[in-house]
mmCIF file of N, CA and C in Angstrom:
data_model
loop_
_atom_site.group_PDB
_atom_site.id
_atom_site.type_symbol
_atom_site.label_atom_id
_atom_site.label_comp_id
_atom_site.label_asym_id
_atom_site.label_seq_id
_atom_site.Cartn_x
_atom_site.Cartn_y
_atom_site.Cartn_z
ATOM 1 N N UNK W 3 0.814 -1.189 0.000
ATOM 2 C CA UNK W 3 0.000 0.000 0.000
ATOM 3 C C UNK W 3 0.863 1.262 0.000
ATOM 4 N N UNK W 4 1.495 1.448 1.109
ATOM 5 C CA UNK W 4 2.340 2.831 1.204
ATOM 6 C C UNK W 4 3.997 2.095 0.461
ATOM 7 N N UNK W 5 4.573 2.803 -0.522
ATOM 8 C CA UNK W 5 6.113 2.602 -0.909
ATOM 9 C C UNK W 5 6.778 3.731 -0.198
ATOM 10 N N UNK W 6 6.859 5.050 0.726
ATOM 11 C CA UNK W 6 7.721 5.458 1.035
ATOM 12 C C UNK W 6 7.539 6.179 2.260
ATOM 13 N N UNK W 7 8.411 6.785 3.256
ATOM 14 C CA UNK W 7 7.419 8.187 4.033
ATOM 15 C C UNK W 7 7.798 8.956 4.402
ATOM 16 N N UNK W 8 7.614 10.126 4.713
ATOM 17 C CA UNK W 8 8.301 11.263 4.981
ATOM 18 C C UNK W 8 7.828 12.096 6.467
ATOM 19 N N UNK W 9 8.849 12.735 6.844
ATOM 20 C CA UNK W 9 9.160 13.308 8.383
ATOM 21 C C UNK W 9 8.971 14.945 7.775
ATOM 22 N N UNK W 10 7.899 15.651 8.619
ATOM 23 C CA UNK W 10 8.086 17.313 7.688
ATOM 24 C C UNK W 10 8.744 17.641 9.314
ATOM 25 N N UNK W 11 9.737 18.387 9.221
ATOM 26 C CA UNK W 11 10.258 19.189 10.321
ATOM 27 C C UNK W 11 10.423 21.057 10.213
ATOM 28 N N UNK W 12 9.773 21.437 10.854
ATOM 29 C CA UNK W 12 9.785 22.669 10.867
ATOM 30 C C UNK W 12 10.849 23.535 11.426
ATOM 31 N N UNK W 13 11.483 23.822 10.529
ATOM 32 C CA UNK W 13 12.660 24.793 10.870
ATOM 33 C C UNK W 13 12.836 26.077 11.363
ATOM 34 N N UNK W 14 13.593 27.348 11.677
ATOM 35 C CA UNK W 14 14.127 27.942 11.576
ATOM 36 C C UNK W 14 14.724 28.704 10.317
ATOM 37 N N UNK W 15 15.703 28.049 10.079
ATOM 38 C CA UNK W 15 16.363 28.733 9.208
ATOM 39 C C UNK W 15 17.241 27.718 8.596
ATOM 40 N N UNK W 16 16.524 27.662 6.587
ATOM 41 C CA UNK W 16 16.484 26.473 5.661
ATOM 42 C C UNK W 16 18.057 26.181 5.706
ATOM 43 N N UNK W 17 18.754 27.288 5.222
ATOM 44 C CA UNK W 17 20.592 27.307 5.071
ATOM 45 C C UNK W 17 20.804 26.502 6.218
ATOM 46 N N UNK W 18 20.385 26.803 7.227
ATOM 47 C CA UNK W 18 21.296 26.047 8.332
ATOM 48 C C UNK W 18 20.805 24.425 8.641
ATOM 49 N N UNK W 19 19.423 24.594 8.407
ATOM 50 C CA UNK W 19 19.147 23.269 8.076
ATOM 51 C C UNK W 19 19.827 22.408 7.302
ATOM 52 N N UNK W 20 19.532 22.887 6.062
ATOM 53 C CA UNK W 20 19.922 22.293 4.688
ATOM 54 C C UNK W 20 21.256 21.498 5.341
ATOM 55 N N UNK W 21 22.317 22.245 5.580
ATOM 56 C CA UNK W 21 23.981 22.210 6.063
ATOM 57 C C UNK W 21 23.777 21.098 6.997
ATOM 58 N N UNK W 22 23.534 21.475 8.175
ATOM 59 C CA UNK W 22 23.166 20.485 9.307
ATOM 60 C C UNK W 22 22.750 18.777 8.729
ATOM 61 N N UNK W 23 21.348 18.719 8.083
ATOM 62 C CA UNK W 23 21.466 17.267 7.406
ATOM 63 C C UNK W 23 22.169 16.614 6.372
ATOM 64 N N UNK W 24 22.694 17.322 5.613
ATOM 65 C CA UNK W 24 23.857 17.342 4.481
ATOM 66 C C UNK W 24 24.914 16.823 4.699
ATOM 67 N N UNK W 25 25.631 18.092 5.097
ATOM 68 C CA UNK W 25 26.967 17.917 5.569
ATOM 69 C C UNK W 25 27.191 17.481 7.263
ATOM 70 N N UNK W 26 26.235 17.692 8.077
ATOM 71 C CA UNK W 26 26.738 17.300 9.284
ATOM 72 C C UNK W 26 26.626 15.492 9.332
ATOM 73 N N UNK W 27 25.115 15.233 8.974
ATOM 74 C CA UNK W 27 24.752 13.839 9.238
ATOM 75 C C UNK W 27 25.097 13.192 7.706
ATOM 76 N N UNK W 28 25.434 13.839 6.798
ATOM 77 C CA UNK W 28 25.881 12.824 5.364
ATOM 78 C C UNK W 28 24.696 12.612 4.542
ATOM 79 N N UNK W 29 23.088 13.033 4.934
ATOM 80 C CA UNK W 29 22.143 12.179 3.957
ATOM 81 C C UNK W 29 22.154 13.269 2.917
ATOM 82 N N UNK W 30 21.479 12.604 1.660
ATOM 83 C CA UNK W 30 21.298 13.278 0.551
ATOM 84 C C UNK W 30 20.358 14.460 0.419
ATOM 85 N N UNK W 31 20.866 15.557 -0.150
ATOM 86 C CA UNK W 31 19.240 16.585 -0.821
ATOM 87 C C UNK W 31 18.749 15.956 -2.033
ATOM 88 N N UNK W 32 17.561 15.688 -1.734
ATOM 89 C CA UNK W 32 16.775 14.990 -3.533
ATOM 90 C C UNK W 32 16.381 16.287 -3.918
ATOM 91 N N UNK W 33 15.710 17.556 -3.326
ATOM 92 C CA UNK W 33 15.612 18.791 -3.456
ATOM 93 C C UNK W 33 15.127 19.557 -3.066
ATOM 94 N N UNK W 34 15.456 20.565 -3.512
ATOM 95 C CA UNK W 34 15.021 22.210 -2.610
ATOM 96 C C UNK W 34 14.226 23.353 -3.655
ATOM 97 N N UNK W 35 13.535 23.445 -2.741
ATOM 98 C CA UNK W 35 12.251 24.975 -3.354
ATOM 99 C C UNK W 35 13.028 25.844 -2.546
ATOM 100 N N UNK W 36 14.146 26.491 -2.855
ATOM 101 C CA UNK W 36 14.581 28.177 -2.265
ATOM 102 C C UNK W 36 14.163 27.493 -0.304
ATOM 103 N N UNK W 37 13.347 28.435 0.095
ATOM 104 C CA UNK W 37 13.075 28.248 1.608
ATOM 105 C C UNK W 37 11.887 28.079 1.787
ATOM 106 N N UNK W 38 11.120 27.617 0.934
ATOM 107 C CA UNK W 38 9.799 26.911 1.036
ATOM 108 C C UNK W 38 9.784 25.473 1.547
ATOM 109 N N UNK W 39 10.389 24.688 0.543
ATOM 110 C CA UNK W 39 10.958 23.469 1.029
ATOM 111 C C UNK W 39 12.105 22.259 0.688
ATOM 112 N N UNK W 40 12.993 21.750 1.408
ATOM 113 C CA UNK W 40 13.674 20.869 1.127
ATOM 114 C C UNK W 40 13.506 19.604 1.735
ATOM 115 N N UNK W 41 13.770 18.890 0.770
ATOM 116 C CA UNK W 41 13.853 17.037 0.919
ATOM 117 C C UNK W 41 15.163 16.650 1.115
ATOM 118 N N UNK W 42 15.676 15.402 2.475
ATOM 119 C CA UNK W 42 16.829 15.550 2.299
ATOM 120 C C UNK W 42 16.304 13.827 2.569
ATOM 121 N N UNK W 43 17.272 12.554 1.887
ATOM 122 C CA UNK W 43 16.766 10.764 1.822
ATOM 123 C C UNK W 43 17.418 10.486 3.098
ATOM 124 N N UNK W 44 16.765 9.821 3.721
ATOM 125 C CA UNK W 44 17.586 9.054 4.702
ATOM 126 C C UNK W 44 17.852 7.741 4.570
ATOM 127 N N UNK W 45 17.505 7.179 3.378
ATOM 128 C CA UNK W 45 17.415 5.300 2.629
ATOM 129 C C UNK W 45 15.957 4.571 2.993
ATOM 130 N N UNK W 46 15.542 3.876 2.413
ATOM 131 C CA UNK W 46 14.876 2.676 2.232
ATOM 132 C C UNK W 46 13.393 3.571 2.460
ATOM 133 N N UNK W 47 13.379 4.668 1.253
ATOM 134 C CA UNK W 47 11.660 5.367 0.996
ATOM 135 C C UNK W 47 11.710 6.236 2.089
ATOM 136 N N UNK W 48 12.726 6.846 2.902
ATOM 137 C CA UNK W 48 12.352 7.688 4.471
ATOM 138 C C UNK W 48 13.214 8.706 3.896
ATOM 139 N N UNK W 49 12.144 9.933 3.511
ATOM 140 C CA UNK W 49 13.013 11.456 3.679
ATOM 141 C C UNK W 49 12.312 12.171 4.512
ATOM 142 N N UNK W 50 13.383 13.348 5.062
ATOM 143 C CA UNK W 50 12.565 14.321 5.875
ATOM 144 C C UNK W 50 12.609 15.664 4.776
ATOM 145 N N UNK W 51 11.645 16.072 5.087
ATOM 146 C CA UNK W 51 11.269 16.902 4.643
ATOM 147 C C UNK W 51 11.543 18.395 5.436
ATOM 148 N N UNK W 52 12.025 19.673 5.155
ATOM 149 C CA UNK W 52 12.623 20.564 6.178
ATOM 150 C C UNK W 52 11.494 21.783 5.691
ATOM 151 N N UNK W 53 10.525 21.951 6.510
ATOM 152 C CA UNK W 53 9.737 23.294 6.286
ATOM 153 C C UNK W 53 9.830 24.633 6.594
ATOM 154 N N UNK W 54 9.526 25.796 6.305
ATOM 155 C CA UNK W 54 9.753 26.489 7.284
ATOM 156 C C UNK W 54 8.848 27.041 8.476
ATOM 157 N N UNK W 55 9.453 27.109 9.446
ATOM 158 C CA UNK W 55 8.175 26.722 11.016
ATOM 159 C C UNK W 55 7.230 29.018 10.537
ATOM 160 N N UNK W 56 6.438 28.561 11.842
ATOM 161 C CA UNK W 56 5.448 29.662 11.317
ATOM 162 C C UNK W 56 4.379 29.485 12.931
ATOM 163 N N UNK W 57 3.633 30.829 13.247
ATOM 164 C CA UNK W 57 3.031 30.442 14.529
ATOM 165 C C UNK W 57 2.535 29.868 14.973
ATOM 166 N N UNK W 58 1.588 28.781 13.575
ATOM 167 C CA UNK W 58 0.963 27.744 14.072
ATOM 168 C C UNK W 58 2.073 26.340 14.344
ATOM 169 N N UNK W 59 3.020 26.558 13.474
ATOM 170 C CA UNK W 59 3.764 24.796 13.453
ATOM 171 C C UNK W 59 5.187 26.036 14.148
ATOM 172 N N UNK W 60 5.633 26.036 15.093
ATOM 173 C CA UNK W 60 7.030 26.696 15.369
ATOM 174 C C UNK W 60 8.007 25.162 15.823
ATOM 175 N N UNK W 61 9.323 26.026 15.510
ATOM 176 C CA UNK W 61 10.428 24.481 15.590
ATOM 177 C C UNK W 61 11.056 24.613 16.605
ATOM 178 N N UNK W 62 11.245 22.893 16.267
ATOM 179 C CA UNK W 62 11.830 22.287 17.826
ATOM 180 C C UNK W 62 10.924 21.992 19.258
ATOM 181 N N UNK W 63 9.568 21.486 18.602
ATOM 182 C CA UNK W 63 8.570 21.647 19.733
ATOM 183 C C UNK W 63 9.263 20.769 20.786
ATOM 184 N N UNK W 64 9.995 20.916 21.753
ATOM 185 C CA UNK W 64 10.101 19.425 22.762
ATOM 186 C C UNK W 64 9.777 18.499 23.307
ATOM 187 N N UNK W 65 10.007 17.131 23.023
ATOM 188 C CA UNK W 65 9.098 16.177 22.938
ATOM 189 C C UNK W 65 7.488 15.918 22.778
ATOM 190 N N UNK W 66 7.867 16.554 21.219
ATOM 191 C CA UNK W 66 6.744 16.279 20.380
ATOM 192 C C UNK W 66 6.967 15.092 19.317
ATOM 193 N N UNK W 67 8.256 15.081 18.962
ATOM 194 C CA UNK W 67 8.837 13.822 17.993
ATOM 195 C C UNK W 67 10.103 13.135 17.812
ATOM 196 N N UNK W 68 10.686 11.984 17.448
ATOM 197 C CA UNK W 68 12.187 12.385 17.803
ATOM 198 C C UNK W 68 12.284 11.388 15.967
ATOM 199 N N UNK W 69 13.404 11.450 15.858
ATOM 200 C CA UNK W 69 13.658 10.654 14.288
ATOM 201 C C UNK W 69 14.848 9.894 14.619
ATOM 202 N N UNK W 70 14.638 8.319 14.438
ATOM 203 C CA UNK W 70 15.528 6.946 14.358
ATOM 204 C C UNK W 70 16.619 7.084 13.538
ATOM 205 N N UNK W 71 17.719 7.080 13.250
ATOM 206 C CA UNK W 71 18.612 6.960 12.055
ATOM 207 C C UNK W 71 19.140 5.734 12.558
ATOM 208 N N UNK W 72 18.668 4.261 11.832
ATOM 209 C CA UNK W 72 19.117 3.355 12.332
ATOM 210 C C UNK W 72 20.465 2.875 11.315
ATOM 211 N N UNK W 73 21.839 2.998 12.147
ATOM 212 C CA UNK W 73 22.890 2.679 11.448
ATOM 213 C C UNK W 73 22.995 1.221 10.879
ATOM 214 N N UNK W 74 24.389 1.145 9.851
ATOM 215 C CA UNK W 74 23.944 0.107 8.742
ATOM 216 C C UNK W 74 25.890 0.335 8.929
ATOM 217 N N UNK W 75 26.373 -1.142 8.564
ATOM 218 C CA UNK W 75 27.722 -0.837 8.107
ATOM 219 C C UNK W 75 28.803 -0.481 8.927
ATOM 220 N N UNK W 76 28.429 0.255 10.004
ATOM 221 C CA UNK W 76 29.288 0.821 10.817
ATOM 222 C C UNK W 76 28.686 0.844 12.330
ATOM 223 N N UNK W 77 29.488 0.987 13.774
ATOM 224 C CA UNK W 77 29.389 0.910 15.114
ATOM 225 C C UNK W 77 28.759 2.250 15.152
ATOM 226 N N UNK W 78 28.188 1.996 16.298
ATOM 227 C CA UNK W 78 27.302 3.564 16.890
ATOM 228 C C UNK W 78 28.536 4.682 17.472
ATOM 229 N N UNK W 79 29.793 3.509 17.924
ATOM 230 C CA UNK W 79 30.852 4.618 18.556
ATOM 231 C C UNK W 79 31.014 5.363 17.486
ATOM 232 N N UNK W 80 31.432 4.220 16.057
ATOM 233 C CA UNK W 80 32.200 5.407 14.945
ATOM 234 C C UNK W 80 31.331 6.356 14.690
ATOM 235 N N UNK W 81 30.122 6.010 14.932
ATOM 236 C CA UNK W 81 29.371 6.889 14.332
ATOM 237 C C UNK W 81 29.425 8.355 14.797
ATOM 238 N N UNK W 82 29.334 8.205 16.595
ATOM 239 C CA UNK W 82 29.775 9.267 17.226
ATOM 240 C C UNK W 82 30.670 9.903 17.249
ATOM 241 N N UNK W 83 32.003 9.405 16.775
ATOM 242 C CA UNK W 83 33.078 9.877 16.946
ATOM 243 C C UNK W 83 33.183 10.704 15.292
ATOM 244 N N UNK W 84 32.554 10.456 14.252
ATOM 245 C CA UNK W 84 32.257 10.982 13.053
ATOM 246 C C UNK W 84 31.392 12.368 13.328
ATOM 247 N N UNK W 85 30.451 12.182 13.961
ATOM 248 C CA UNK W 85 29.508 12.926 14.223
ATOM 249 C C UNK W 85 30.351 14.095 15.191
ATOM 250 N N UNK W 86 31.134 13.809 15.714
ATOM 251 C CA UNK W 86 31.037 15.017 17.285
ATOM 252 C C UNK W 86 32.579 16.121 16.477
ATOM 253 N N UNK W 87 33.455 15.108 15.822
ATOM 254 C CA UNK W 87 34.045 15.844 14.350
ATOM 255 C C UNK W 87 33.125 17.211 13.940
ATOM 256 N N UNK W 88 31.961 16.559 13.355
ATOM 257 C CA UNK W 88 31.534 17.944 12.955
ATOM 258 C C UNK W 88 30.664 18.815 13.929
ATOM 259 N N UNK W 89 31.020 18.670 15.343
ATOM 260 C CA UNK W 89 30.549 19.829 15.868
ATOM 261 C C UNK W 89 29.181 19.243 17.306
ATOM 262 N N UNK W 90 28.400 17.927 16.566
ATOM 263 C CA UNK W 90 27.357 16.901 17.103
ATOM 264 C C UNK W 90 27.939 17.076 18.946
ATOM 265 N N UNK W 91 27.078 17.194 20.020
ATOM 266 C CA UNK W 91 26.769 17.413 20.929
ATOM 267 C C UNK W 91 25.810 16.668 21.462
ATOM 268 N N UNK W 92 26.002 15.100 21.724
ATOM 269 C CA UNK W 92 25.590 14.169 22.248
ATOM 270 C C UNK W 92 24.583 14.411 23.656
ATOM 271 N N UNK W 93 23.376 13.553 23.792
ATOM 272 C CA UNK W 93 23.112 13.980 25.376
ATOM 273 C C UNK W 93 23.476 12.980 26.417
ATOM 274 N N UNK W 94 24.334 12.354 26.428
ATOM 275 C CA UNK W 94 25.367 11.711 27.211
ATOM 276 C C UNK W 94 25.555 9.887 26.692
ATOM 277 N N UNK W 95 26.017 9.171 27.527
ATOM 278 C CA UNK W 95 26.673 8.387 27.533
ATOM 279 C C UNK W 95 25.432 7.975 26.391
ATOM 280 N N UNK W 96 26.108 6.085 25.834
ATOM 281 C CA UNK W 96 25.269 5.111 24.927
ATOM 282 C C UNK W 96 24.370 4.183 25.894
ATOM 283 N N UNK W 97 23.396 4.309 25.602
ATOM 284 C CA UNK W 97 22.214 3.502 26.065
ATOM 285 C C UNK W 97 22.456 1.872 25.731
ATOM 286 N N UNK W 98 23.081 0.724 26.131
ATOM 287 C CA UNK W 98 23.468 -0.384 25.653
ATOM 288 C C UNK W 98 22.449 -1.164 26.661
ATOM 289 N N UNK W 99 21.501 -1.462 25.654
ATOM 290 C CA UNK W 99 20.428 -2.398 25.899
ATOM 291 C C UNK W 99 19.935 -3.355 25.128
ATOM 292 N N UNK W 100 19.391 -4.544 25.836
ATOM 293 C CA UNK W 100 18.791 -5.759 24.874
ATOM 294 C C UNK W 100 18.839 -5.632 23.604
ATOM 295 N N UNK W 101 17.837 -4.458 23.236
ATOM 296 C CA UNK W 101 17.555 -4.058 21.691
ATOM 297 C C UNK W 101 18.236 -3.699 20.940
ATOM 298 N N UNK W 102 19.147 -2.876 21.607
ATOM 299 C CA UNK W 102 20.326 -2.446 20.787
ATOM 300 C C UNK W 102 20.951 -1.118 21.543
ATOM 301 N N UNK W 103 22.063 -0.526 20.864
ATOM 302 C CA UNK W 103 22.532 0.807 21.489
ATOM 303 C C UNK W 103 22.139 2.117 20.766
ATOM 304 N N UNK W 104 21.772 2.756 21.726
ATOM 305 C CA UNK W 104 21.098 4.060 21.147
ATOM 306 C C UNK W 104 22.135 5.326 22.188
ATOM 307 N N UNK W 105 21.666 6.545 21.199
ATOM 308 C CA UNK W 105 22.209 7.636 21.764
ATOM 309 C C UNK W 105 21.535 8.462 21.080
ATOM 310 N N UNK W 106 21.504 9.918 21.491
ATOM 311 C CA UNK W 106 20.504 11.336 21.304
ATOM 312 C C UNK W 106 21.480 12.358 20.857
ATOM 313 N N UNK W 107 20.763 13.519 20.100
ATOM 314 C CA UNK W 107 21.207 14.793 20.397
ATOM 315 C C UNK W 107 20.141 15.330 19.154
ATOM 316 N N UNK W 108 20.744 16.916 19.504
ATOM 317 C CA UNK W 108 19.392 17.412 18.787
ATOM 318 C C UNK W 108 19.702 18.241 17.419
ATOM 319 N N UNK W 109 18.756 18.775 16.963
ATOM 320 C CA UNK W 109 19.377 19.559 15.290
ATOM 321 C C UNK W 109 19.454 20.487 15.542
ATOM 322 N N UNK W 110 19.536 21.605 15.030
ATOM 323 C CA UNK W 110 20.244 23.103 15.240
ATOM 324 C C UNK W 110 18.448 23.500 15.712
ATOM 325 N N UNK W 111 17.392 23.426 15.425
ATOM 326 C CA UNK W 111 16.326 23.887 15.854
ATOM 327 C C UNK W 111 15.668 22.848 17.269
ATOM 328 N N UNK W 112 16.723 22.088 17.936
ATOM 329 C CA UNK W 112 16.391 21.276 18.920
ATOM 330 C C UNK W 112 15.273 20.103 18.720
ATOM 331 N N UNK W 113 15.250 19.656 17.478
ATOM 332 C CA UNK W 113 14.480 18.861 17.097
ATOM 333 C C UNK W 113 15.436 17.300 17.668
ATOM 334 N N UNK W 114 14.999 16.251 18.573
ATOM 335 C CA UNK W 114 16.011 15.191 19.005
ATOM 336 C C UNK W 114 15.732 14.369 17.849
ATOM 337 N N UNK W 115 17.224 13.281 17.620
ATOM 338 C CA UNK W 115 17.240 12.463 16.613
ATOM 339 C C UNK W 115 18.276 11.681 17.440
ATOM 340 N N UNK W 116 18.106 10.207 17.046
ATOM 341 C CA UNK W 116 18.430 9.139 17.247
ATOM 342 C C UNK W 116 19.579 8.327 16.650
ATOM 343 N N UNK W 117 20.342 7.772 17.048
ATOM 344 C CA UNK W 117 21.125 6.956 16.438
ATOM 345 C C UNK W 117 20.807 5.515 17.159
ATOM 346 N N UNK W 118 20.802 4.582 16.172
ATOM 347 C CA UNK W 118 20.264 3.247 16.755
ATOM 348 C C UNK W 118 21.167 2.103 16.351
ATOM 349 N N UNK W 119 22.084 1.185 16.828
ATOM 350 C CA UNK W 119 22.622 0.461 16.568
ATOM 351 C C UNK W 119 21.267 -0.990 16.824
ATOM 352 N N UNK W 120 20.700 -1.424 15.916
ATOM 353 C CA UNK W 120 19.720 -2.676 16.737
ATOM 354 C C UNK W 120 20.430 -4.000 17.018
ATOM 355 N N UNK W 121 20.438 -4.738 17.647
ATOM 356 C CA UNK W 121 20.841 -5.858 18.010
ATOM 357 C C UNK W 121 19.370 -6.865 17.636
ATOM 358 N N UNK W 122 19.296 -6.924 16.225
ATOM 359 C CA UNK W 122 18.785 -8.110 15.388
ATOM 360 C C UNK W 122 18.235 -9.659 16.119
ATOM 361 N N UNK W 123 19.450 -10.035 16.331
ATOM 362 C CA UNK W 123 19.042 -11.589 16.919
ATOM 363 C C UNK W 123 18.316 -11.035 18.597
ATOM 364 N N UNK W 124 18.123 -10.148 19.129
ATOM 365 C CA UNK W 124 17.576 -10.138 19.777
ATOM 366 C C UNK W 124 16.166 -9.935 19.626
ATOM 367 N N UNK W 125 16.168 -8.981 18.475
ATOM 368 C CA UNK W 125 14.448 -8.291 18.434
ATOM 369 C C UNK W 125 13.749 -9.709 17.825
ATOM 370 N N UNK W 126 14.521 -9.988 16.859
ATOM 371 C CA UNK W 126 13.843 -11.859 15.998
ATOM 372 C C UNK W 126 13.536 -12.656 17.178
ATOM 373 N N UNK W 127 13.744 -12.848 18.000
ATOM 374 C CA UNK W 127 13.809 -14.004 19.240
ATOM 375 C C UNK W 127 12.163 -13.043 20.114
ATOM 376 N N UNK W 128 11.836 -12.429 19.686
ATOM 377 C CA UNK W 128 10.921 -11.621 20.914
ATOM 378 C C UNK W 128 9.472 -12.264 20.644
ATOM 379 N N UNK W 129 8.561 -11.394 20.880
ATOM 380 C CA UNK W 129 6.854 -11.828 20.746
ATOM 381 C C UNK W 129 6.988 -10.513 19.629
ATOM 382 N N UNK W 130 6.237 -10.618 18.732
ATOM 383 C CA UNK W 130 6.002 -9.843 17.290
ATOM 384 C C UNK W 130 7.382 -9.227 16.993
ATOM 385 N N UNK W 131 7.465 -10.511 16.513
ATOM 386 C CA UNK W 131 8.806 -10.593 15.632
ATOM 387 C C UNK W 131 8.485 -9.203 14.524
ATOM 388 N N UNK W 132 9.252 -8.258 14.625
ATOM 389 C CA UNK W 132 9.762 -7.055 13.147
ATOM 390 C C UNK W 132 9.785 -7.952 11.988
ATOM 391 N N UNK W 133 9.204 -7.388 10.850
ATOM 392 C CA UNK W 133 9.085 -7.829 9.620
ATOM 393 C C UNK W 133 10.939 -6.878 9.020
ATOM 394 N N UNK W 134 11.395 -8.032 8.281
ATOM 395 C CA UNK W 134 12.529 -6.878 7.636
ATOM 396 C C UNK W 134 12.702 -6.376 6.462
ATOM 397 N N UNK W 135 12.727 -5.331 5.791
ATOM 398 C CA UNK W 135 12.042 -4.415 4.454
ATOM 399 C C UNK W 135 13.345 -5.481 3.544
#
């Protein structure tokens, strides 16, 4: 039924956005309307979408949403240690649990996002086993 989906996040200010998911976190721009709107892929049909916020939708609501970037290929350390390179400001230690290891921090408009290392043979072994895309 659904092939893809998208995250709209309400920004601040598009330039710094734009930069921030680009170049800080590595995902792609598929594209940009000036400061109306940009699409940036995060893999497998998931882009966010970067709007610009306004009095009804203003950014960075706090814990109103947070976004998964579940790593592929590489450790959650490297990941951090890639990440804090460009500037990334962690909200403390790695969460190393059953499911997997996770850690936080937020985007330039305080929007929180996720890094998720999953530990697989654990979630398969549970009660409603994850389907895998």
């Amino acid at each position: 039924m659904f092939s893809s989906g998208n995250i709209t996040l309400y920004v601040s200010n598009m330039d710094r956005a734009v930069r921030f998911y680009t170049e800080t976190l590595g995902l792609r721009l598929a594209y940009r309307f000036s400061d109306h709107w940009a699409a940036v892929e995060v893999g497998r049909g998931l882009t966010i979408g970067l709007h610009p916020a306004s009095a009804e939708m203003p950014a960075g609501r706090k814990g109103s949403m947070a976004i998964g970037l579940e790593l592929g290929g590489t450790t959650i350390e490297e990941a951090m240690s890639r990440l804090e390179k460009k500037g990334v400001q962690f909200h403390g230690a790695v969460n190393d649990s059953k499911a997997g290891k996770f850690v936080s921090f937020d985007d330039p408009d305080g929007n929180l996002i996720y890094l998720a290392e999953v530990k697989w043979s654990h979630v398969d072994q549970g009660e409603g086993k994850y389907q895998h895309a």
